[in-house]
Amino acid sequence: MKISHADIAVSIGLPSLVSGAALAADAQYGTTAAVVEFITAVAAGKLSFVSFASKWPQPLSWGALALAGVSAQAWLTGTVGGFACLYGWAISATAVFGAVARYKHGIRHDQIKLDQAAVQLQSSLIGQQTALIRQQMAHHRLTELTAPEPVQAGPNLTGRTVEETRLRTVVHELFAAELPGCTVERTRTGWTAVLDLPVTLDRNKLRTAWPKVAGGMGVAGEFVLEDGALTNQLVARFIDGDPLSAVVPYQRQTAARFTDPIVLGVDRFLNPVTVELAYAHTLVAGSSKFGKSTLVRSIVLQLADRPDVVVYGVDLKPGAPEMTPMLPILQDLAATPEQAHAFLDWLRQELQERGEILAAAGDQEWDPVKHGRPALWAVFDELGELVRQADIGPWKKDPASRKLESLLALARFAGIHLVAATQQPSRKVFGGTTDARGNYSVRISTRMADRDHRRFIFGTTPGWEPGDLDAPGKFLLQSPDHQQPAPYKGMWLTKDEFTAEVARIGRETAKAPVGKRLVLPAPGGTNQEMVRNALVKYGNCTRRELEQATGLEERQVLKAIEGLKPEVERTDAGTWRLVPAEAWEAQAISIP
């Protein structure tokens, strides 16, 4: 502890300041100031005594004592005077000097204690660190004495599964590279491995050499390779056996718009395979008994079940065996060459009208909601039969194949789509001037008995071999979203399921109203036979519709109707209809 000049100045100056203030107060207020100083001194002394006795906070006790001393000095200075005043001043100076000295001594003593504690703590830490170092040295020495002879480090080829371990091992043996990551997960059809490749192994190099990797794996099955999410990842999907050998049950599909995709079946991983048919024409090819007709039926059912779609059929085989069972869900069916030509002419007229509607609206693609007419699908089964029957005789100069070719080139933007099924694809079947690759953006094929037919379906690109499909129901699919050859399996639609679905959808299928529908030529020899056949097919008909169905003039139609009475009668709406047999037979019996 060291007393500075500032400490001495404070000890002398503070009592002097109090004495000066007391003299000034006495000069101003006389005995009143002295009385106040005396009372203050007594009260502060009493408070200090009580505070020390009751162990109140130290600042209060010492503050009260200091106030008592200052007030007593001020009273002595202003009242007693003389030697007593000097004596009070000396006591106050001594008290202040003692307080300063006591404060500095306490501060110094506390600092010394803190320094001593810091030295003790540092010493303790040094001791602990020294003990830790000794323990580490002893452990290292013990490890050196007990460890086996050092071995050379090798690659980490052990995986969590047998497949992962084998993959790591084969890749290391072939490329002297260690896979940073290899994750194998089981699937319903085998397993899938995600390979993280090192910088020394290019993904394309591994893909090219994968047959060697598959051979080294020693597993019986097929691998499908895909690029991973990262540039250094390759995904290998292993298919165990043939997942497509089992039957795929039919499942009803629902959709709200014609642009929703069609579900055809499943892929090799048993995931649904879908295809978009909107604004595209579709070719379905395949030899008999391999599932082509089932695929066509599945497509028609899903299209007809949509509220903004209408479906028409063309089937020129005798009796139209493929399309006749679908009549409840078709808007109409062309079953003769005459009807096929009338239908194609009507499609061209519909195309012209829709083009005018789009031009007026300033649009490029048909939207049933905006433009007022549903999307239209025309299904042709069998395409080859259409060409054979409707390209000869009176239609030789304007064959059906040429009309069809024009529609294939122009109709998609107007929401008019064609689905053509054939067993024998050839250049002649597709119109003689083009082939399937130029007309159909969606191509589906079941097994083909003649391997040469593949070029008319998929072109000459290797891998697209419908002749390699080994079971009914399997098919290949090529579309803008399906550019890699892969086998699929179509849903199996039984006869009972097909009949039930046609009945269900038929109850909700809205037919075109009388006077605004397509009317195809009615077969028959005489005028009366043609009128009767038209009424049987279309129900109530206007006179104009009967003219369209028979190709007769107004007078000839009316004469034929007159000859059919009472079998035919006129309704209140001005249309003609067939009278139920029971009604007109009863009417004929009642006539004398």
Coordinates of C-alpha atoms in Angstrom, one line a residue:
M1 CA 0.0 0.0 0.0
K2 CA 1.3 3.5 -1.0
I3 CA -0.2 6.8 0.1
S4 CA -0.1 9.3 -2.8
H5 CA -0.2 13.1 -2.8
A6 CA -3.8 12.9 -4.0
D7 CA -4.7 10.9 -0.9
I8 CA -3.2 13.6 1.4
A9 CA -4.9 16.3 -0.5
V10 CA -8.3 14.6 -0.2
S11 CA -7.7 14.0 3.6
I12 CA -7.0 17.8 4.2
G13 CA -9.3 19.2 1.6
L14 CA -12.5 17.4 2.4
P15 CA -12.7 18.5 6.1
S16 CA -11.6 22.0 5.1
L17 CA -14.5 22.1 2.6
V18 CA -16.9 21.0 5.3
S19 CA -15.6 23.7 7.7
G20 CA -15.9 26.4 5.1
A21 CA -19.4 25.4 4.2
A22 CA -20.4 25.4 7.9
L23 CA -18.9 28.9 8.4
A24 CA -20.9 30.2 5.4
A25 CA -24.1 28.6 6.7
D26 CA -23.6 30.1 10.2
A27 CA -23.0 33.5 8.7
Q28 CA -26.2 33.3 6.7
Y29 CA -28.5 31.4 9.0
G30 CA -26.9 31.9 12.5
T31 CA -28.0 29.5 15.2
T32 CA -30.5 27.8 12.9
A33 CA -27.7 26.3 10.9
A34 CA -25.9 25.2 14.1
V35 CA -29.1 23.5 15.4
V36 CA -29.6 21.6 12.1
E37 CA -26.0 20.5 12.1
F38 CA -26.2 19.3 15.6
I39 CA -29.5 17.4 15.1
T40 CA -28.0 15.8 11.9
A41 CA -24.9 14.7 13.7
V42 CA -26.9 13.1 16.6
A43 CA -29.4 11.4 14.2
A44 CA -26.6 10.1 11.9
G45 CA -24.7 8.8 14.9
K46 CA -27.7 7.1 16.3
L47 CA -28.4 5.5 12.8
S48 CA -24.8 4.3 12.6
F49 CA -24.9 2.8 16.0
V50 CA -28.1 0.9 15.3
S51 CA -26.8 -0.2 11.9
F52 CA -23.6 -1.7 13.3
A53 CA -25.5 -3.3 16.2
S54 CA -28.2 -4.9 13.9
K55 CA -25.6 -5.9 11.2
W56 CA -27.3 -3.9 8.5
P57 CA -25.5 -3.5 5.2
Q58 CA -22.0 -2.2 5.5
P59 CA -22.5 0.8 3.1
L60 CA -25.4 2.1 5.3
S61 CA -23.5 1.7 8.5
W62 CA -20.3 3.4 7.3
G63 CA -22.3 6.1 5.4
A64 CA -24.2 7.0 8.5
L65 CA -21.0 7.2 10.5
A66 CA -19.4 9.5 7.9
L67 CA -22.4 11.8 7.9
A68 CA -22.4 12.0 11.7
G69 CA -18.7 13.0 11.6
V70 CA -19.2 15.6 9.0
S71 CA -22.2 17.1 10.8
A72 CA -20.4 17.1 14.1
Q73 CA -17.4 18.9 12.5
A74 CA -19.7 21.5 10.9
W75 CA -21.4 22.1 14.3
L76 CA -18.1 22.5 16.1
T77 CA -16.8 24.9 13.4
G78 CA -19.9 27.1 13.5
T79 CA -20.7 27.0 17.3
V80 CA -17.7 26.4 19.5
G81 CA -14.9 27.9 17.5
G82 CA -11.3 28.3 18.6
F83 CA -9.2 25.3 19.6
A84 CA -12.3 23.0 19.6
C85 CA -12.9 23.9 15.9
L86 CA -9.3 23.1 15.1
Y87 CA -9.5 19.9 17.1
G88 CA -12.7 18.8 15.2
W89 CA -11.0 19.6 11.9
A90 CA -8.0 17.5 12.8
I91 CA -10.2 14.6 13.8
S92 CA -12.1 14.7 10.5
A93 CA -8.8 14.9 8.5
T94 CA -7.4 12.0 10.4
A95 CA -10.7 10.0 9.9
V96 CA -10.6 10.7 6.1
F97 CA -7.0 9.8 5.9
G98 CA -7.6 6.5 7.8
A99 CA -10.6 5.6 5.5
V100 CA -8.5 6.2 2.4
A101 CA -5.7 4.1 3.8
R102 CA -8.1 1.3 4.8
Y103 CA -9.7 1.2 1.4
K104 CA -6.4 1.0 -0.4
H105 CA -5.2 -1.7 1.9
G106 CA -8.3 -3.8 1.3
I107 CA -7.9 -3.5 -2.5
R108 CA -4.3 -4.5 -2.3
H109 CA -5.1 -7.4 0.0
D110 CA -7.9 -8.7 -2.4
Q111 CA -5.6 -8.5 -5.4
I112 CA -2.9 -10.5 -3.6
K113 CA -5.5 -13.2 -2.9
L114 CA -6.6 -13.3 -6.5
D115 CA -3.0 -13.6 -7.7
Q116 CA -2.3 -16.4 -5.3
A117 CA -5.5 -18.3 -6.4
A118 CA -4.5 -17.9 -10.1
V119 CA -1.0 -19.2 -9.4
Q120 CA -2.5 -22.2 -7.6
L121 CA -5.0 -22.9 -10.5
Q122 CA -2.2 -22.7 -13.1
S123 CA 0.0 -25.0 -11.1
S124 CA -2.9 -27.5 -10.8
L125 CA -3.5 -27.4 -14.6
I126 CA 0.1 -28.0 -15.3
G127 CA 0.1 -31.0 -13.0
Q128 CA -3.0 -32.5 -14.7
Q129 CA -1.5 -32.0 -18.2
T130 CA 1.7 -33.6 -17.1
A131 CA -0.2 -36.6 -15.7
L132 CA -2.2 -36.9 -19.0
I133 CA 1.0 -36.8 -21.1
R134 CA 2.5 -39.5 -18.9
Q135 CA -0.6 -41.7 -19.4
Q136 CA -0.5 -41.2 -23.2
M137 CA 3.1 -42.1 -23.3
A138 CA 2.4 -45.3 -21.3
H139 CA -0.5 -46.2 -23.5
H140 CA 1.6 -45.7 -26.7
R141 CA 4.4 -47.9 -25.2
L142 CA 1.8 -50.6 -24.3
T143 CA 0.4 -50.5 -27.8
E144 CA 3.8 -50.9 -29.4
L145 CA 4.6 -53.9 -27.2
T146 CA 1.2 -55.7 -27.8
A147 CA 0.4 -54.8 -31.5
P148 CA 0.9 -57.5 -34.2
E149 CA 3.3 -57.1 -37.0
P150 CA 2.2 -54.3 -39.4
V151 CA 0.4 -55.4 -42.6
Q152 CA 0.0 -53.5 -45.9
A153 CA -3.3 -51.6 -46.2
G154 CA -5.7 -52.8 -49.0
P155 CA -9.0 -51.6 -50.5
N156 CA -12.3 -51.8 -48.6
L157 CA -14.3 -54.4 -50.5
T158 CA -16.7 -55.5 -47.8
G159 CA -20.3 -54.4 -48.2
R160 CA -23.5 -54.7 -46.1
T161 CA -24.9 -57.4 -48.5
V162 CA -23.5 -60.2 -50.6
E163 CA -24.4 -58.3 -53.8
E164 CA -22.6 -55.2 -52.6
T165 CA -19.5 -57.1 -51.7
R166 CA -19.5 -58.8 -55.0
L167 CA -19.9 -55.6 -57.0
R168 CA -17.1 -53.9 -55.1
T169 CA -14.8 -56.9 -55.7
V170 CA -15.6 -57.3 -59.4
V171 CA -15.1 -53.5 -60.1
H172 CA -11.8 -53.6 -58.3
E173 CA -10.6 -56.6 -60.2
L174 CA -11.6 -55.2 -63.6
F175 CA -10.6 -51.6 -63.2
A176 CA -8.3 -51.5 -60.1
A177 CA -10.7 -48.9 -58.6
E178 CA -12.5 -48.8 -55.3
L179 CA -16.1 -47.7 -55.2
P180 CA -16.6 -44.8 -52.7
G181 CA -20.2 -45.9 -52.3
C182 CA -22.3 -48.8 -53.3
T183 CA -25.9 -49.1 -51.9
V184 CA -28.0 -52.2 -52.7
E185 CA -31.7 -52.4 -52.0
R186 CA -34.1 -55.3 -52.6
T187 CA -37.0 -54.8 -55.0
R188 CA -40.1 -56.8 -56.0
T189 CA -38.2 -58.1 -59.1
G190 CA -34.6 -58.4 -57.8
W191 CA -32.4 -55.7 -56.4
T192 CA -31.1 -52.2 -57.3
A193 CA -27.6 -51.0 -56.8
V194 CA -26.5 -47.3 -56.8
L195 CA -22.8 -47.1 -57.6
D196 CA -20.7 -44.0 -56.7
L197 CA -17.7 -44.0 -59.0
P198 CA -14.2 -42.7 -58.2
V199 CA -12.7 -40.0 -60.4
T200 CA -10.5 -42.6 -62.1
L201 CA -13.5 -44.6 -63.4
D202 CA -15.8 -43.0 -66.1
R203 CA -19.4 -43.8 -66.0
N204 CA -19.6 -44.6 -69.8
K205 CA -16.6 -46.8 -69.5
L206 CA -18.3 -48.9 -66.8
R207 CA -21.5 -49.0 -68.8
T208 CA -19.7 -50.3 -71.9
A209 CA -17.9 -52.9 -69.9
W210 CA -20.9 -53.9 -67.8
P211 CA -21.3 -57.4 -69.5
K212 CA -17.9 -58.3 -67.9
V213 CA -19.2 -57.0 -64.6
A214 CA -22.4 -59.0 -64.9
G215 CA -20.3 -62.1 -65.8
G216 CA -18.1 -61.6 -62.8
M217 CA -21.2 -61.3 -60.6
G218 CA -22.2 -64.8 -61.5
V219 CA -26.0 -64.2 -61.2
A220 CA -28.7 -65.5 -63.6
G221 CA -30.8 -62.6 -64.6
E222 CA -30.8 -59.3 -66.5
F223 CA -29.3 -55.9 -65.7
V224 CA -30.8 -52.6 -66.7
L225 CA -28.5 -49.6 -66.4
E226 CA -29.5 -46.0 -65.8
D227 CA -27.6 -42.8 -65.1
G228 CA -27.8 -41.7 -61.5
A229 CA -28.7 -38.3 -60.1
L230 CA -25.1 -37.3 -59.9
T231 CA -22.6 -37.4 -62.8
N232 CA -20.5 -40.0 -61.0
Q233 CA -23.4 -42.4 -60.3
L234 CA -24.6 -45.4 -62.2
V235 CA -27.8 -47.3 -61.2
A236 CA -27.9 -51.0 -62.0
R237 CA -31.3 -52.7 -61.7
F238 CA -31.1 -56.5 -61.5
I239 CA -34.1 -58.4 -62.7
D240 CA -34.3 -61.9 -61.3
G241 CA -36.1 -64.3 -63.7
D242 CA -39.0 -63.0 -65.8
P243 CA -41.4 -60.8 -63.8
L244 CA -43.6 -60.5 -67.0
S245 CA -44.4 -64.2 -67.1
A246 CA -47.3 -63.8 -64.7
V247 CA -50.8 -62.6 -65.8
V248 CA -51.4 -58.9 -65.1
P249 CA -55.0 -58.5 -63.9
Y250 CA -57.2 -55.8 -65.4
Q251 CA -57.7 -52.7 -63.3
R252 CA -60.2 -50.0 -64.1
Q253 CA -58.6 -46.7 -64.9
T254 CA -60.2 -43.3 -64.3
A255 CA -59.3 -40.0 -65.9
A256 CA -60.9 -36.6 -66.2
R257 CA -59.5 -35.3 -69.5
F258 CA -58.5 -36.6 -72.9
T259 CA -54.9 -35.5 -72.3
D260 CA -54.5 -37.9 -69.3
P261 CA -52.2 -40.9 -70.2
I262 CA -53.5 -44.3 -71.0
V263 CA -52.4 -47.3 -68.7
L264 CA -51.3 -50.2 -70.9
G265 CA -49.8 -52.6 -68.3
V266 CA -46.6 -53.0 -66.3
D267 CA -42.9 -52.9 -67.0
R268 CA -40.2 -55.4 -66.0
F269 CA -40.2 -53.8 -62.5
L270 CA -44.0 -54.2 -62.2
N271 CA -44.5 -50.5 -62.3
P272 CA -47.4 -49.2 -64.4
V273 CA -46.5 -48.3 -68.0
T274 CA -48.4 -45.3 -69.4
V275 CA -48.5 -43.5 -72.7
E276 CA -50.0 -40.2 -73.8
L277 CA -52.3 -40.5 -76.8
A278 CA -53.5 -36.9 -77.0
Y279 CA -52.4 -35.1 -80.2
A280 CA -50.8 -38.3 -81.5
H281 CA -51.8 -41.2 -83.8
T282 CA -51.2 -44.7 -82.6
L283 CA -50.3 -47.9 -84.4
V284 CA -51.0 -51.3 -82.7
A285 CA -49.4 -54.3 -84.5
G286 CA -49.0 -57.9 -83.8
S287 CA -49.7 -61.4 -85.0
S288 CA -52.9 -63.2 -84.1
K289 CA -53.3 -64.7 -80.6
F290 CA -50.6 -62.5 -79.0
G291 CA -52.7 -59.9 -77.3
K292 CA -53.1 -57.1 -79.9
S293 CA -56.9 -57.1 -79.6
T294 CA -56.8 -57.0 -75.8
L295 CA -54.5 -53.9 -76.0
V296 CA -57.0 -52.2 -78.4
R297 CA -59.9 -53.0 -76.2
S298 CA -58.1 -51.6 -73.1
I299 CA -57.3 -48.4 -75.0
V300 CA -60.9 -48.0 -76.3
L301 CA -62.4 -48.6 -72.8
Q302 CA -60.2 -46.0 -71.2
L303 CA -60.9 -43.4 -73.9
A304 CA -64.6 -43.9 -74.0
D305 CA -64.8 -43.5 -70.2
R306 CA -63.7 -39.9 -70.4
P307 CA -66.3 -37.1 -70.5
D308 CA -64.6 -35.1 -73.2
V309 CA -64.0 -38.0 -75.7
V310 CA -66.0 -39.7 -78.4
V311 CA -64.9 -42.9 -80.1
Y312 CA -65.8 -44.2 -83.6
G313 CA -64.9 -47.6 -85.0
V314 CA -64.0 -49.0 -88.4
D315 CA -63.9 -52.8 -88.8
L316 CA -64.3 -54.3 -92.3
K317 CA -63.9 -57.9 -91.3
P318 CA -67.0 -59.9 -91.9
G319 CA -69.4 -59.2 -89.1
A320 CA -67.0 -56.6 -87.5
P321 CA -66.0 -59.1 -84.8
E322 CA -63.6 -56.8 -82.9
M323 CA -65.7 -53.6 -82.9
T324 CA -69.3 -54.9 -82.8
P325 CA -69.1 -55.8 -79.0
M326 CA -68.1 -52.1 -78.4
L327 CA -71.2 -50.6 -80.1
P328 CA -72.7 -49.3 -76.8
I329 CA -69.6 -47.1 -76.2
L330 CA -69.0 -46.1 -79.9
Q331 CA -70.7 -43.2 -81.6
D332 CA -70.8 -45.2 -84.7
L333 CA -69.3 -48.2 -86.5
A334 CA -68.3 -48.4 -90.2
A335 CA -68.5 -52.1 -91.2
T336 CA -68.6 -51.8 -95.0
P337 CA -66.3 -50.1 -97.6
E338 CA -69.2 -47.7 -98.4
Q339 CA -69.5 -46.8 -94.7
A340 CA -65.7 -46.5 -94.3
H341 CA -65.5 -44.0 -97.2
A342 CA -68.5 -42.0 -95.8
F343 CA -66.8 -42.0 -92.4
L344 CA -63.5 -40.8 -93.8
D345 CA -65.2 -38.0 -95.8
W346 CA -67.1 -37.0 -92.6
L347 CA -63.7 -36.8 -90.8
R348 CA -62.3 -34.5 -93.4
Q349 CA -65.4 -32.3 -93.2
E350 CA -65.1 -32.3 -89.3
L351 CA -61.4 -31.4 -89.7
Q352 CA -62.3 -28.5 -91.9
E353 CA -64.9 -27.2 -89.5
R354 CA -62.6 -27.6 -86.5
G355 CA -59.8 -25.8 -88.3
E356 CA -62.2 -22.8 -88.9
I357 CA -63.2 -22.8 -85.2
L358 CA -59.5 -22.7 -84.2
A359 CA -58.7 -20.0 -86.7
A360 CA -61.6 -17.8 -85.4
A361 CA -60.4 -18.3 -81.8
G362 CA -56.7 -17.7 -82.6
D363 CA -55.7 -21.1 -81.2
Q364 CA -53.4 -23.8 -82.5
E365 CA -54.6 -26.9 -80.5
W366 CA -58.1 -28.2 -79.9
D367 CA -59.5 -27.9 -76.4
P368 CA -62.9 -29.6 -76.0
V369 CA -63.9 -27.2 -73.1
K370 CA -63.0 -24.1 -75.0
H371 CA -64.0 -25.0 -78.5
G372 CA -67.2 -26.9 -77.8
R373 CA -66.6 -30.3 -79.4
P374 CA -65.1 -33.4 -77.8
A375 CA -61.8 -35.0 -78.7
L376 CA -62.3 -37.7 -81.3
W377 CA -60.7 -41.1 -81.7
A378 CA -61.2 -43.3 -84.7
V379 CA -60.2 -46.9 -84.2
F380 CA -59.4 -49.0 -87.3
D381 CA -59.3 -52.8 -86.9
E382 CA -58.0 -54.3 -89.3
L383 CA -56.1 -51.6 -91.2
G384 CA -55.0 -54.0 -93.9
E385 CA -58.6 -55.0 -94.6
L386 CA -59.6 -51.4 -95.0
V387 CA -56.9 -51.0 -97.7
R388 CA -57.8 -54.2 -99.4
Q389 CA -61.6 -53.5 -99.6
A390 CA -61.8 -49.7 -99.8
D391 CA -59.0 -49.1 -102.3
I392 CA -60.5 -51.0 -105.3
G393 CA -63.4 -50.8 -107.6
P394 CA -65.3 -47.5 -107.6
W395 CA -62.8 -46.0 -105.1
K396 CA -59.7 -46.8 -107.0
K397 CA -59.2 -43.1 -108.0
D398 CA -59.9 -41.9 -104.5
P399 CA -58.8 -44.8 -102.3
A400 CA -59.4 -45.0 -98.5
S401 CA -55.6 -45.3 -97.9
R402 CA -55.1 -41.8 -99.5
K403 CA -57.8 -40.3 -97.4
L404 CA -56.4 -41.9 -94.3
E405 CA -52.9 -40.7 -95.1
S406 CA -54.2 -37.1 -95.4
L407 CA -55.9 -37.3 -92.0
L408 CA -52.8 -38.8 -90.4
A409 CA -50.8 -35.7 -91.6
L410 CA -53.3 -33.0 -90.6
A411 CA -55.9 -34.1 -88.0
R412 CA -54.0 -34.1 -84.7
F413 CA -54.1 -30.4 -84.0
A414 CA -57.9 -30.5 -84.3
G415 CA -58.3 -33.1 -81.6
I416 CA -58.9 -35.9 -84.2
H417 CA -56.8 -39.0 -83.4
L418 CA -56.4 -42.3 -85.3
V419 CA -55.7 -45.7 -83.7
A420 CA -54.8 -48.3 -86.4
A421 CA -54.5 -52.0 -85.6
T422 CA -52.9 -54.4 -88.1
Q423 CA -51.5 -58.0 -88.2
Q424 CA -49.4 -57.4 -91.3
P425 CA -47.7 -54.0 -91.4
S426 CA -46.3 -53.1 -94.8
R427 CA -45.8 -50.1 -97.1
K428 CA -49.0 -50.9 -99.0
V429 CA -51.0 -51.1 -95.8
F430 CA -49.8 -47.6 -94.8
G431 CA -50.8 -46.1 -98.1
G432 CA -48.0 -46.9 -100.5
T433 CA -46.3 -43.6 -100.3
T434 CA -45.2 -43.6 -96.6
D435 CA -44.7 -45.9 -93.7
A436 CA -45.6 -46.1 -90.0
R437 CA -42.6 -44.0 -88.9
G438 CA -43.9 -41.0 -90.8
N439 CA -47.5 -41.2 -89.6
Y440 CA -47.7 -42.7 -86.1
S441 CA -45.8 -41.2 -83.2
V442 CA -47.0 -43.9 -80.8
R443 CA -46.2 -47.5 -81.9
I444 CA -47.1 -50.6 -80.0
S445 CA -46.3 -54.2 -81.1
T446 CA -47.0 -57.6 -79.6
R447 CA -45.1 -60.6 -81.0
M448 CA -44.7 -60.6 -84.8
A449 CA -44.3 -63.9 -86.6
D450 CA -42.5 -62.3 -89.5
R451 CA -39.3 -60.5 -88.3
D452 CA -39.2 -58.4 -91.4
H453 CA -42.3 -56.6 -90.3
R454 CA -40.4 -54.8 -87.5
R455 CA -38.9 -52.2 -89.9
F456 CA -42.5 -51.0 -90.8
I457 CA -43.2 -50.5 -87.1
F458 CA -40.0 -49.4 -85.4
G459 CA -37.6 -48.7 -88.3
T460 CA -34.2 -50.2 -88.5
T461 CA -32.8 -49.1 -85.1
P462 CA -31.3 -52.2 -83.3
G463 CA -33.1 -53.6 -80.3
W464 CA -36.7 -53.2 -81.4
E465 CA -37.4 -56.8 -82.1
P466 CA -41.1 -57.8 -81.6
G467 CA -40.1 -61.3 -82.8
D468 CA -38.2 -61.8 -79.6
L469 CA -41.3 -61.4 -77.4
D470 CA -41.9 -64.9 -76.0
A471 CA -45.5 -64.8 -74.6
P472 CA -48.9 -63.4 -75.3
G473 CA -49.5 -60.0 -73.7
K474 CA -45.9 -58.9 -74.0
F475 CA -45.4 -55.8 -76.2
L476 CA -42.9 -53.2 -77.2
L477 CA -43.7 -49.5 -76.9
Q478 CA -42.2 -46.6 -78.8
S479 CA -43.3 -43.0 -78.2
P480 CA -41.8 -39.6 -77.4
D481 CA -41.5 -40.8 -73.8
H482 CA -40.3 -44.4 -74.6
Q483 CA -37.2 -44.3 -76.7
Q484 CA -35.4 -47.4 -75.3
P485 CA -36.6 -50.9 -76.3
A486 CA -38.0 -52.8 -73.3
P487 CA -40.6 -55.5 -72.9
Y488 CA -43.9 -54.7 -71.2
K489 CA -46.9 -56.8 -70.2
G490 CA -50.5 -55.7 -71.0
M491 CA -53.4 -56.1 -68.6
W492 CA -55.4 -59.2 -69.2
L493 CA -59.0 -58.3 -69.9
T494 CA -61.4 -61.3 -69.7
K495 CA -64.5 -61.6 -71.8
D496 CA -66.8 -61.0 -68.7
E497 CA -64.7 -58.0 -67.6
F498 CA -64.9 -56.5 -71.0
T499 CA -68.7 -57.0 -71.3
A500 CA -69.2 -55.5 -67.9
E501 CA -67.1 -52.5 -68.6
V502 CA -68.8 -51.9 -72.0
A503 CA -72.2 -52.0 -70.3
R504 CA -71.1 -49.7 -67.5
I505 CA -69.6 -47.1 -69.8
G506 CA -72.4 -47.5 -72.4
R507 CA -75.0 -46.4 -69.8
E508 CA -73.1 -43.1 -69.4
T509 CA -72.0 -42.6 -73.1
A510 CA -73.8 -39.6 -74.6
K511 CA -74.7 -40.1 -78.3
A512 CA -74.8 -37.3 -80.7
P513 CA -78.3 -35.8 -81.0
V514 CA -80.7 -36.5 -83.9
G515 CA -79.9 -34.2 -86.8
K516 CA -76.3 -33.5 -85.7
R517 CA -74.8 -37.0 -85.8
L518 CA -72.8 -38.9 -88.3
V519 CA -75.1 -41.1 -90.4
L520 CA -73.4 -43.8 -92.5
P521 CA -74.9 -45.6 -95.5
A522 CA -77.3 -48.3 -94.6
P523 CA -76.9 -51.7 -96.4
G524 CA -79.7 -53.2 -98.3
G525 CA -81.0 -54.0 -101.8
T526 CA -84.3 -52.1 -102.2
N527 CA -85.1 -48.6 -101.1
Q528 CA -87.4 -50.0 -98.4
E529 CA -84.7 -52.3 -97.1
M530 CA -82.2 -49.4 -96.8
V531 CA -84.8 -47.2 -95.0
R532 CA -85.6 -50.0 -92.6
N533 CA -81.9 -50.8 -91.9
A534 CA -81.2 -47.1 -91.2
L535 CA -84.1 -46.9 -88.7
V536 CA -82.9 -50.1 -87.0
K537 CA -79.4 -48.7 -86.6
Y538 CA -80.1 -45.1 -85.7
G539 CA -83.6 -45.2 -84.2
N540 CA -85.6 -42.0 -84.9
C541 CA -84.3 -40.3 -88.0
T542 CA -85.1 -37.1 -89.8
R543 CA -85.9 -37.2 -93.5
R544 CA -82.6 -35.7 -94.2
E545 CA -80.8 -38.4 -92.2
L546 CA -82.7 -41.0 -94.1
E547 CA -81.5 -39.5 -97.3
Q548 CA -77.9 -39.6 -96.1
A549 CA -78.3 -43.2 -95.0
T550 CA -79.8 -44.4 -98.2
G551 CA -78.4 -42.1 -100.8
L552 CA -82.0 -41.6 -102.1
E553 CA -83.7 -38.4 -103.0
E554 CA -86.6 -37.0 -100.9
R555 CA -89.3 -38.4 -103.1
Q556 CA -87.8 -41.8 -103.1
V557 CA -87.4 -41.8 -99.3
L558 CA -91.0 -40.8 -98.8
K559 CA -92.2 -43.4 -101.2
A560 CA -90.2 -46.1 -99.4
I561 CA -91.7 -45.0 -96.0
E562 CA -95.2 -45.2 -97.5
G563 CA -94.5 -48.7 -98.5
L564 CA -93.3 -49.6 -95.0
K565 CA -96.4 -48.4 -93.2
P566 CA -97.7 -49.3 -90.7
E567 CA -94.3 -50.6 -89.7
V568 CA -93.0 -47.0 -89.9
E569 CA -94.7 -43.9 -88.4
R570 CA -94.0 -40.2 -88.0
T571 CA -93.5 -38.8 -84.5
D572 CA -94.7 -35.5 -83.1
A573 CA -91.1 -34.2 -83.4
G574 CA -91.2 -34.7 -87.2
T575 CA -88.9 -37.7 -87.3
W576 CA -89.6 -41.2 -88.5
R577 CA -89.3 -44.3 -86.4
L578 CA -90.0 -48.1 -86.5
V579 CA -93.2 -49.1 -84.7
P580 CA -92.7 -52.0 -82.3
A581 CA -93.7 -55.2 -84.0
E582 CA -96.4 -56.0 -81.5
A583 CA -98.1 -52.7 -82.0
W584 CA -98.4 -52.6 -85.7
E585 CA -99.2 -56.3 -85.9
A586 CA -102.1 -55.7 -83.5
Q587 CA -103.1 -52.7 -85.6
A588 CA -103.1 -54.8 -88.8
I589 CA -105.3 -57.6 -87.1
S590 CA -107.9 -55.0 -86.0
I591 CA -108.4 -53.7 -89.5
P592 CA -111.4 -55.7 -91.2

